[in-house]
């Protein structure tokens, strides 16, 4: 395997791990909360209301995370994830102990790396580019 293919495998593993983990552990539970019929209590830092704020988090943490995992619209999908994790770390948990910020940082950094590096060869984006 060439150096470039190792790079592509690393990007695949990053996308799968951080995309699927986000969708399963954070996005799906938030979607259930949003559609559960109970009063929504969620950080409303934009002033749009807690329902819209939670909906934006669901969009990023579930739908964009799944797009990232399969490598479709990867760089665009990474942007809402980066914004969501940035807000989680630097707004929602700013001033909290580091242990409360750590989870958001551990997702934020790989998303920034994926945004900068792109999806790699083992992605739908690369296969679309190849066939074009």
Coordinates of C-alpha atoms in Angstrom, one line a residue:
X1 CA 0.0 0.0 0.0
X2 CA 1.4 3.4 -1.0
X3 CA 1.8 6.3 1.4
X4 CA -1.2 8.0 -0.3
X5 CA -3.4 5.0 0.3
X6 CA -2.4 4.9 4.0
X7 CA -3.5 8.5 4.1
X8 CA -6.8 7.6 2.5
X9 CA -7.4 4.7 4.9
X10 CA -6.7 7.1 7.8
X11 CA -9.3 9.5 6.5
X12 CA -11.8 6.7 6.0
X13 CA -11.3 5.6 9.6
X14 CA -11.6 9.1 10.9
X15 CA -14.8 9.7 9.0
X16 CA -16.3 6.5 10.0
X17 CA -15.4 6.7 13.7
X18 CA -16.2 10.3 14.3
X19 CA -19.2 10.4 11.9
X20 CA -20.9 7.3 13.1
X21 CA -20.1 8.0 16.8
X22 CA -21.6 11.5 16.6
X23 CA -24.7 10.3 14.8
X24 CA -25.3 7.4 17.2
X25 CA -24.3 8.9 20.5
X26 CA -25.4 12.5 20.0
X27 CA -27.5 13.1 16.9
X28 CA -30.0 10.2 17.3
X29 CA -30.8 11.0 20.9
X30 CA -31.3 14.6 20.1
X31 CA -33.7 13.7 17.2
X32 CA -35.7 11.6 19.6
X33 CA -35.8 14.5 22.1
X34 CA -36.9 16.9 19.3
X35 CA -39.7 14.6 18.1
X36 CA -40.6 13.2 21.5
X37 CA -43.4 15.7 22.2
X38 CA -42.0 17.0 25.5
X39 CA -41.0 20.6 26.1
X40 CA -37.7 21.3 24.5
X41 CA -35.0 22.7 26.7
X42 CA -31.8 23.4 24.8
X43 CA -29.1 26.1 24.6
X44 CA -30.5 29.0 22.5
X45 CA -27.4 31.1 22.0
X46 CA -28.7 32.5 18.7
X47 CA -32.0 33.6 20.1
X48 CA -34.0 31.5 17.6
X49 CA -35.7 29.4 20.2
X50 CA -34.7 26.1 21.8
X51 CA -36.6 24.0 19.2
X52 CA -34.8 25.6 16.3
X53 CA -31.5 25.4 18.1
X54 CA -32.0 21.7 18.8
X55 CA -33.1 21.2 15.2
X56 CA -29.8 22.7 14.0
X57 CA -27.9 20.5 16.4
X58 CA -29.8 17.4 15.0
X59 CA -29.0 18.5 11.5
X60 CA -25.3 18.7 12.2
X61 CA -24.9 15.8 14.7
X62 CA -27.1 13.3 12.8
X63 CA -27.5 14.1 9.1
X64 CA -24.1 15.8 8.5
X65 CA -22.4 13.2 10.6
X66 CA -23.8 10.5 8.4
X67 CA -22.8 12.3 5.3
X68 CA -19.3 12.7 6.7
X69 CA -19.1 9.0 7.5
X70 CA -20.0 7.9 3.9
X71 CA -17.9 10.7 2.4
X72 CA -20.7 12.6 0.6
X73 CA -20.4 16.4 0.5
X74 CA -17.7 15.8 3.1
X75 CA -16.3 19.3 3.4
X76 CA -19.7 20.9 3.5
X77 CA -20.9 18.3 6.0
X78 CA -17.9 19.0 8.2
X79 CA -18.8 22.7 8.6
X80 CA -22.0 22.3 10.7
X81 CA -20.2 19.7 12.8
X82 CA -17.4 22.1 13.4
X83 CA -19.8 24.9 14.3
X84 CA -21.8 22.7 16.6
X85 CA -18.7 21.4 18.4
X86 CA -17.3 25.0 18.6
X87 CA -20.5 26.1 20.2
X88 CA -20.5 23.1 22.6
X89 CA -17.0 23.8 23.7
X90 CA -16.7 27.6 23.7
X91 CA -20.3 28.6 24.5
X92 CA -22.1 25.9 26.3
X93 CA -19.2 24.6 28.3
X94 CA -17.0 27.7 28.5
X95 CA -15.8 28.2 32.0
X96 CA -16.8 24.6 33.0
X97 CA -14.1 22.1 34.0
X98 CA -12.0 20.8 31.2
X99 CA -13.6 17.4 31.5
X100 CA -16.9 18.9 30.4
X101 CA -15.2 20.5 27.4
X102 CA -13.1 17.5 26.4
X103 CA -15.7 15.6 24.5
X104 CA -16.5 18.5 22.2
X105 CA -12.8 19.1 21.6
X106 CA -12.2 15.5 20.8
X107 CA -14.8 15.8 18.0
X108 CA -13.9 19.3 16.9
X109 CA -10.3 18.6 16.0
X110 CA -10.9 15.6 13.7
X111 CA -13.7 17.5 12.0
X112 CA -11.3 20.4 11.3
X113 CA -8.7 17.9 10.0
X114 CA -11.3 16.3 7.7
X115 CA -12.3 19.7 6.4
X116 CA -8.7 20.5 5.6
X117 CA -7.6 17.1 4.2
X118 CA -10.8 16.2 2.4
X119 CA -12.6 12.9 2.3
X120 CA -9.9 10.7 0.8
X121 CA -10.2 8.1 -1.9
X122 CA -12.5 5.8 0.0
X123 CA -15.5 8.1 -0.2
X124 CA -18.5 8.8 -2.4
X125 CA -17.1 12.2 -3.2
X126 CA -13.9 10.6 -4.7
X127 CA -15.9 8.1 -6.7
X128 CA -18.1 10.9 -8.1
X129 CA -15.0 12.9 -9.1
X130 CA -13.4 9.8 -10.6
X131 CA -16.4 9.1 -12.8
X132 CA -16.8 12.7 -13.9

